[in-house]
Amino acid sequence: MLKKLFFPLVALFMLAGCATPPTTIDVSPKITLPQQDPSLMGVTVSINGADQRQDQALAKVTRDNQQVTLTASRDLRFLLQEVLEKQMTARGYMIGPSGAVDLQIIVNNLYAGVSQGNVRYNIATKADIAIIATAKNGNKMTKNYRASYSVEGAFQASNQNIANAVNSVLTDTIADMAQDTSIHDFIKQNAR
């Protein structure tokens, strides 16, 4: 009886040791919300997202002498669109399909450059996000948000290390978006 259980368990553990780590990175930044503006009664904005990165990879890492491409666990267009919707709702705007101002949030760059040696790794992450506001009167404004983050550690960079770096740079970018009032001011001036 014991042999019947022992051999399958040993085989299971051996196979589990050969499993490759996942090639997705859990992208879940902290979302900072701005202060509400009570003067925005009834102003509707429409929001959509776009991912204009040349490569969908968040990082490329060498593991066991092979290059592994790591991608986001969810579509960055929809993630950042959701972030912008939450921030605009927190400010007091309503979100709808035909708003007084159309907002488009664009991912221009989000990448974690990973360099590894035998003893240390370095992760240098950069984010470049743009918001384009287009009013119905034809006025247009583009605001860019850029952030970078770098971290070092011992031995090899794990997916979790890379995810932490990506989430940190995105969290910083989202906080900048919440603190910046230029898009908010543009909407107030052009939504009449």
PDB file of C-alpha atoms in Angstrom:
ATOM      1  CA  MET A   1       0.000   0.000   0.000  1.00  0.00           C
ATOM      2  CA  LEU A   2       2.772   2.383   0.923  1.00  0.00           C
ATOM      3  CA  LYS A   3       4.636   1.648  -2.323  1.00  0.00           C
ATOM      4  CA  LYS A   4       1.506   2.468  -4.333  1.00  0.00           C
ATOM      5  CA  LEU A   5       1.437   5.942  -2.809  1.00  0.00           C
ATOM      6  CA  PHE A   6       5.172   6.545  -2.641  1.00  0.00           C
ATOM      7  CA  PHE A   7       6.109   6.103  -6.318  1.00  0.00           C
ATOM      8  CA  PRO A   8       3.372   8.376  -7.753  1.00  0.00           C
ATOM      9  CA  LEU A   9       4.277  11.057  -5.205  1.00  0.00           C
ATOM     10  CA  VAL A  10       7.970  10.876  -6.112  1.00  0.00           C
ATOM     11  CA  ALA A  11       7.093  11.105  -9.809  1.00  0.00           C
ATOM     12  CA  LEU A  12       4.828  14.091  -9.128  1.00  0.00           C
ATOM     13  CA  PHE A  13       7.568  15.960  -7.240  1.00  0.00           C
ATOM     14  CA  MET A  14      10.111  15.232  -9.977  1.00  0.00           C
ATOM     15  CA  LEU A  15       7.764  16.579 -12.638  1.00  0.00           C
ATOM     16  CA  ALA A  16       6.957  19.633 -10.535  1.00  0.00           C
ATOM     17  CA  GLY A  17      10.676  20.391 -10.305  1.00  0.00           C
ATOM     18  CA  CYS A  18      10.899  20.436 -14.109  1.00  0.00           C
ATOM     19  CA  ALA A  19       8.010  22.867 -14.559  1.00  0.00           C
ATOM     20  CA  THR A  20       8.916  26.171 -16.164  1.00  0.00           C
ATOM     21  CA  PRO A  21       7.941  29.373 -14.379  1.00  0.00           C
ATOM     22  CA  PRO A  22       5.034  31.309 -15.894  1.00  0.00           C
ATOM     23  CA  THR A  23       5.799  33.906 -18.558  1.00  0.00           C
ATOM     24  CA  THR A  24       3.258  36.453 -17.343  1.00  0.00           C
ATOM     25  CA  ILE A  25       3.795  39.226 -14.832  1.00  0.00           C
ATOM     26  CA  ASP A  26       0.988  40.214 -12.478  1.00  0.00           C
ATOM     27  CA  VAL A  27       0.466  43.913 -13.192  1.00  0.00           C
ATOM     28  CA  SER A  28      -1.523  45.403 -10.316  1.00  0.00           C
ATOM     29  CA  PRO A  29      -0.372  48.921  -9.395  1.00  0.00           C
ATOM     30  CA  LYS A  30      -1.801  50.904  -6.502  1.00  0.00           C
ATOM     31  CA  ILE A  31      -4.314  53.472  -7.727  1.00  0.00           C
ATOM     32  CA  THR A  32      -4.123  56.996  -6.288  1.00  0.00           C
ATOM     33  CA  LEU A  33      -7.348  58.991  -6.552  1.00  0.00           C
ATOM     34  CA  PRO A  34      -7.495  62.803  -6.778  1.00  0.00           C
ATOM     35  CA  GLN A  35      -9.645  65.191  -4.739  1.00  0.00           C
ATOM     36  CA  GLN A  36     -13.234  65.772  -5.830  1.00  0.00           C
ATOM     37  CA  ASP A  37     -14.179  69.058  -7.506  1.00  0.00           C
ATOM     38  CA  PRO A  38     -17.795  69.915  -6.564  1.00  0.00           C
ATOM     39  CA  SER A  39     -18.088  72.403  -9.458  1.00  0.00           C
ATOM     40  CA  LEU A  40     -18.174  69.582 -12.034  1.00  0.00           C
ATOM     41  CA  MET A  41     -21.869  68.847 -11.859  1.00  0.00           C
ATOM     42  CA  GLY A  42     -22.966  66.937 -14.948  1.00  0.00           C
ATOM     43  CA  VAL A  43     -19.751  67.100 -17.003  1.00  0.00           C
ATOM     44  CA  THR A  44     -19.337  63.885 -19.000  1.00  0.00           C
ATOM     45  CA  VAL A  45     -16.084  62.642 -20.518  1.00  0.00           C
ATOM     46  CA  SER A  46     -15.478  59.620 -22.710  1.00  0.00           C
ATOM     47  CA  ILE A  47     -12.387  57.496 -22.158  1.00  0.00           C
ATOM     48  CA  ASN A  48     -10.592  54.906 -24.268  1.00  0.00           C
ATOM     49  CA  GLY A  49      -7.154  53.345 -24.195  1.00  0.00           C
ATOM     50  CA  ALA A  50      -4.425  52.384 -26.647  1.00  0.00           C
ATOM     51  CA  ASP A  51      -1.187  50.427 -26.400  1.00  0.00           C
ATOM     52  CA  GLN A  52       1.369  51.807 -28.853  1.00  0.00           C
ATOM     53  CA  ARG A  53       4.419  49.900 -27.637  1.00  0.00           C
ATOM     54  CA  GLN A  54       6.523  48.338 -30.393  1.00  0.00           C
ATOM     55  CA  ASP A  55       6.795  45.086 -28.434  1.00  0.00           C
ATOM     56  CA  GLN A  56       4.201  43.652 -26.045  1.00  0.00           C
ATOM     57  CA  ALA A  57       6.936  42.267 -23.771  1.00  0.00           C
ATOM     58  CA  LEU A  58       7.350  43.812 -20.329  1.00  0.00           C
ATOM     59  CA  ALA A  59      10.761  42.189 -19.902  1.00  0.00           C
ATOM     60  CA  LYS A  60      13.122  39.753 -21.569  1.00  0.00           C
ATOM     61  CA  VAL A  61      15.165  37.576 -19.239  1.00  0.00           C
ATOM     62  CA  THR A  62      17.807  34.908 -19.832  1.00  0.00           C
ATOM     63  CA  ARG A  63      17.037  31.760 -17.862  1.00  0.00           C
ATOM     64  CA  ASP A  64      18.895  28.484 -18.346  1.00  0.00           C
ATOM     65  CA  ASN A  65      20.681  29.974 -21.381  1.00  0.00           C
ATOM     66  CA  GLN A  66      17.371  30.772 -23.092  1.00  0.00           C
ATOM     67  CA  GLN A  67      15.714  34.129 -23.526  1.00  0.00           C
ATOM     68  CA  VAL A  68      12.260  34.241 -21.925  1.00  0.00           C
ATOM     69  CA  THR A  69       9.759  36.950 -22.884  1.00  0.00           C
ATOM     70  CA  LEU A  70       7.537  38.114 -20.022  1.00  0.00           C
ATOM     71  CA  THR A  71       4.196  39.763 -20.789  1.00  0.00           C
ATOM     72  CA  ALA A  72       1.523  41.455 -18.674  1.00  0.00           C
ATOM     73  CA  SER A  73      -1.143  39.319 -17.020  1.00  0.00           C
ATOM     74  CA  ARG A  74      -3.806  41.691 -18.328  1.00  0.00           C
ATOM     75  CA  ASP A  75      -4.202  44.096 -21.231  1.00  0.00           C
ATOM     76  CA  LEU A  76      -2.490  47.372 -20.302  1.00  0.00           C
ATOM     77  CA  ARG A  77      -4.925  49.418 -22.423  1.00  0.00           C
ATOM     78  CA  PHE A  78      -7.850  48.319 -20.301  1.00  0.00           C
ATOM     79  CA  LEU A  79      -5.911  48.540 -17.040  1.00  0.00           C
ATOM     80  CA  LEU A  80      -4.956  52.185 -17.628  1.00  0.00           C
ATOM     81  CA  GLN A  81      -8.377  53.019 -19.039  1.00  0.00           C
ATOM     82  CA  GLU A  82      -9.877  51.666 -15.812  1.00  0.00           C
ATOM     83  CA  VAL A  83      -7.405  53.741 -13.763  1.00  0.00           C
ATOM     84  CA  LEU A  84      -8.288  56.931 -15.652  1.00  0.00           C
ATOM     85  CA  GLU A  85     -12.026  56.213 -15.302  1.00  0.00           C
ATOM     86  CA  LYS A  86     -11.631  55.818 -11.527  1.00  0.00           C
ATOM     87  CA  GLN A  87      -9.596  59.022 -11.279  1.00  0.00           C
ATOM     88  CA  MET A  88     -12.065  61.039 -13.370  1.00  0.00           C
ATOM     89  CA  THR A  89     -15.029  59.660 -11.417  1.00  0.00           C
ATOM     90  CA  ALA A  90     -13.258  60.581  -8.153  1.00  0.00           C
ATOM     91  CA  ARG A  91     -12.806  64.148  -9.466  1.00  0.00           C
ATOM     92  CA  GLY A  92     -16.552  64.342 -10.081  1.00  0.00           C
ATOM     93  CA  TYR A  93     -16.887  63.616 -13.807  1.00  0.00           C
ATOM     94  CA  MET A  94     -19.393  61.247 -15.313  1.00  0.00           C
ATOM     95  CA  ILE A  95     -18.110  58.699 -17.821  1.00  0.00           C
ATOM     96  CA  GLY A  96     -20.099  58.121 -20.995  1.00  0.00           C
ATOM     97  CA  PRO A  97     -19.761  57.363 -24.704  1.00  0.00           C
ATOM     98  CA  SER A  98     -20.317  60.915 -25.956  1.00  0.00           C
ATOM     99  CA  GLY A  99     -18.683  63.275 -23.519  1.00  0.00           C
ATOM    100  CA  ALA A 100     -17.882  66.962 -23.812  1.00  0.00           C
ATOM    101  CA  VAL A 101     -14.224  65.925 -23.945  1.00  0.00           C
ATOM    102  CA  ASP A 102     -12.768  62.669 -25.276  1.00  0.00           C
ATOM    103  CA  LEU A 103      -9.815  61.299 -23.324  1.00  0.00           C
ATOM    104  CA  GLN A 104      -7.449  58.699 -24.716  1.00  0.00           C
ATOM    105  CA  ILE A 105      -4.810  57.139 -22.472  1.00  0.00           C
ATOM    106  CA  ILE A 106      -1.880  55.712 -24.425  1.00  0.00           C
ATOM    107  CA  VAL A 107       0.870  53.359 -23.280  1.00  0.00           C
ATOM    108  CA  ASN A 108       3.927  54.581 -25.199  1.00  0.00           C
ATOM    109  CA  ASN A 109       6.452  52.581 -23.198  1.00  0.00           C
ATOM    110  CA  LEU A 110       6.466  50.202 -20.247  1.00  0.00           C
ATOM    111  CA  TYR A 111       9.491  47.970 -20.012  1.00  0.00           C
ATOM    112  CA  ALA A 112      11.736  46.425 -17.380  1.00  0.00           C
ATOM    113  CA  GLY A 113      15.311  46.045 -18.562  1.00  0.00           C
ATOM    114  CA  VAL A 114      16.774  43.112 -16.648  1.00  0.00           C
ATOM    115  CA  SER A 115      20.517  42.496 -16.459  1.00  0.00           C
ATOM    116  CA  GLN A 116      21.789  39.518 -14.506  1.00  0.00           C
ATOM    117  CA  GLY A 117      25.170  38.213 -13.471  1.00  0.00           C
ATOM    118  CA  ASN A 118      26.132  35.246 -11.339  1.00  0.00           C
ATOM    119  CA  VAL A 119      25.720  37.121  -8.089  1.00  0.00           C
ATOM    120  CA  ARG A 120      23.480  40.165  -8.710  1.00  0.00           C
ATOM    121  CA  TYR A 121      20.658  41.410 -10.891  1.00  0.00           C
ATOM    122  CA  ASN A 122      19.528  44.897 -11.852  1.00  0.00           C
ATOM    123  CA  ILE A 123      16.028  45.859 -13.003  1.00  0.00           C
ATOM    124  CA  ALA A 124      15.608  49.282 -14.636  1.00  0.00           C
ATOM    125  CA  THR A 125      11.962  50.022 -15.368  1.00  0.00           C
ATOM    126  CA  LYS A 126      10.570  52.901 -17.430  1.00  0.00           C
ATOM    127  CA  ALA A 127       7.007  54.036 -18.067  1.00  0.00           C
ATOM    128  CA  ASP A 128       5.768  56.588 -20.592  1.00  0.00           C
ATOM    129  CA  ILE A 129       2.014  57.203 -20.557  1.00  0.00           C
ATOM    130  CA  ALA A 130       0.205  59.939 -22.502  1.00  0.00           C
ATOM    131  CA  ILE A 131      -3.302  61.339 -22.146  1.00  0.00           C
ATOM    132  CA  ILE A 132      -4.776  63.110 -25.157  1.00  0.00           C
ATOM    133  CA  ALA A 133      -7.792  65.313 -24.427  1.00  0.00           C
ATOM    134  CA  THR A 134      -9.907  66.388 -27.402  1.00  0.00           C
ATOM    135  CA  ALA A 135     -12.781  68.807 -26.830  1.00  0.00           C
ATOM    136  CA  LYS A 136     -15.861  69.008 -29.059  1.00  0.00           C
ATOM    137  CA  ASN A 137     -14.843  72.582 -29.984  1.00  0.00           C
ATOM    138  CA  GLY A 138     -11.666  71.227 -31.632  1.00  0.00           C
ATOM    139  CA  ASN A 139      -9.177  72.142 -28.914  1.00  0.00           C
ATOM    140  CA  LYS A 140      -6.663  69.439 -28.100  1.00  0.00           C
ATOM    141  CA  MET A 141      -4.111  68.817 -25.364  1.00  0.00           C
ATOM    142  CA  THR A 142      -1.525  66.083 -24.815  1.00  0.00           C
ATOM    143  CA  LYS A 143      -0.006  65.418 -21.408  1.00  0.00           C
ATOM    144  CA  ASN A 144       2.854  62.934 -20.925  1.00  0.00           C
ATOM    145  CA  TYR A 145       3.642  61.157 -17.677  1.00  0.00           C
ATOM    146  CA  ARG A 146       7.035  59.503 -17.356  1.00  0.00           C
ATOM    147  CA  ALA A 147       8.638  57.624 -14.496  1.00  0.00           C
ATOM    148  CA  SER A 148      11.572  55.313 -13.964  1.00  0.00           C
ATOM    149  CA  TYR A 149      12.526  52.911 -11.208  1.00  0.00           C
ATOM    150  CA  SER A 150      15.638  50.856 -10.589  1.00  0.00           C
ATOM    151  CA  VAL A 151      16.334  48.048  -8.140  1.00  0.00           C
ATOM    152  CA  GLU A 152      19.177  45.614  -7.492  1.00  0.00           C
ATOM    153  CA  GLY A 153      19.161  42.277  -5.759  1.00  0.00           C
ATOM    154  CA  ALA A 154      21.090  39.102  -5.124  1.00  0.00           C
ATOM    155  CA  PHE A 155      21.332  36.195  -7.588  1.00  0.00           C
ATOM    156  CA  GLN A 156      18.626  35.946 -10.281  1.00  0.00           C
ATOM    157  CA  ALA A 157      15.612  38.215 -10.866  1.00  0.00           C
ATOM    158  CA  SER A 158      12.367  36.310 -10.315  1.00  0.00           C
ATOM    159  CA  ASN A 159       9.067  37.102 -12.004  1.00  0.00           C
ATOM    160  CA  GLN A 160       7.939  38.575  -8.682  1.00  0.00           C
ATOM    161  CA  ASN A 161      10.990  40.894  -8.544  1.00  0.00           C
ATOM    162  CA  ILE A 162      10.201  42.115 -12.064  1.00  0.00           C
ATOM    163  CA  ALA A 163       6.482  42.475 -11.258  1.00  0.00           C
ATOM    164  CA  ASN A 164       7.325  44.555  -8.180  1.00  0.00           C
ATOM    165  CA  ALA A 165       9.503  46.888 -10.289  1.00  0.00           C
ATOM    166  CA  VAL A 166       6.828  47.252 -13.004  1.00  0.00           C
ATOM    167  CA  ASN A 167       4.104  47.864 -10.415  1.00  0.00           C
ATOM    168  CA  SER A 168       6.283  50.428  -8.627  1.00  0.00           C
ATOM    169  CA  VAL A 169       6.897  52.492 -11.775  1.00  0.00           C
ATOM    170  CA  LEU A 170       3.201  52.274 -12.738  1.00  0.00           C
ATOM    171  CA  THR A 171       2.128  53.273  -9.220  1.00  0.00           C
ATOM    172  CA  ASP A 172       4.393  56.353  -9.440  1.00  0.00           C
ATOM    173  CA  THR A 173       2.970  57.262 -12.860  1.00  0.00           C
ATOM    174  CA  ILE A 174      -0.623  56.862 -11.652  1.00  0.00           C
ATOM    175  CA  ALA A 175       0.133  59.038  -8.601  1.00  0.00           C
ATOM    176  CA  ASP A 176       1.512  61.735 -10.933  1.00  0.00           C
ATOM    177  CA  MET A 177      -1.697  61.549 -12.988  1.00  0.00           C
ATOM    178  CA  ALA A 178      -3.797  62.009  -9.829  1.00  0.00           C
ATOM    179  CA  GLN A 179      -1.791  65.044  -8.662  1.00  0.00           C
ATOM    180  CA  ASP A 180      -1.646  66.759 -12.054  1.00  0.00           C
ATOM    181  CA  THR A 181      -4.533  69.129 -12.777  1.00  0.00           C
ATOM    182  CA  SER A 182      -3.693  70.159 -16.366  1.00  0.00           C
ATOM    183  CA  ILE A 183      -6.172  67.719 -18.004  1.00  0.00           C
ATOM    184  CA  HIS A 184      -8.774  68.666 -15.389  1.00  0.00           C
ATOM    185  CA  ASP A 185      -8.236  72.385 -16.124  1.00  0.00           C
ATOM    186  CA  PHE A 186      -8.459  71.742 -19.883  1.00  0.00           C
ATOM    187  CA  ILE A 187     -11.789  69.937 -19.452  1.00  0.00           C
ATOM    188  CA  LYS A 188     -13.197  72.722 -17.257  1.00  0.00           C
ATOM    189  CA  GLN A 189     -12.238  75.349 -19.862  1.00  0.00           C
ATOM    190  CA  ASN A 190     -13.553  73.418 -22.873  1.00  0.00           C
ATOM    191  CA  ALA A 191     -16.599  71.531 -21.598  1.00  0.00           C
ATOM    192  CA  ARG A 192     -18.983  74.466 -21.677  1.00  0.00           C
TER     193      ARG A 192
END
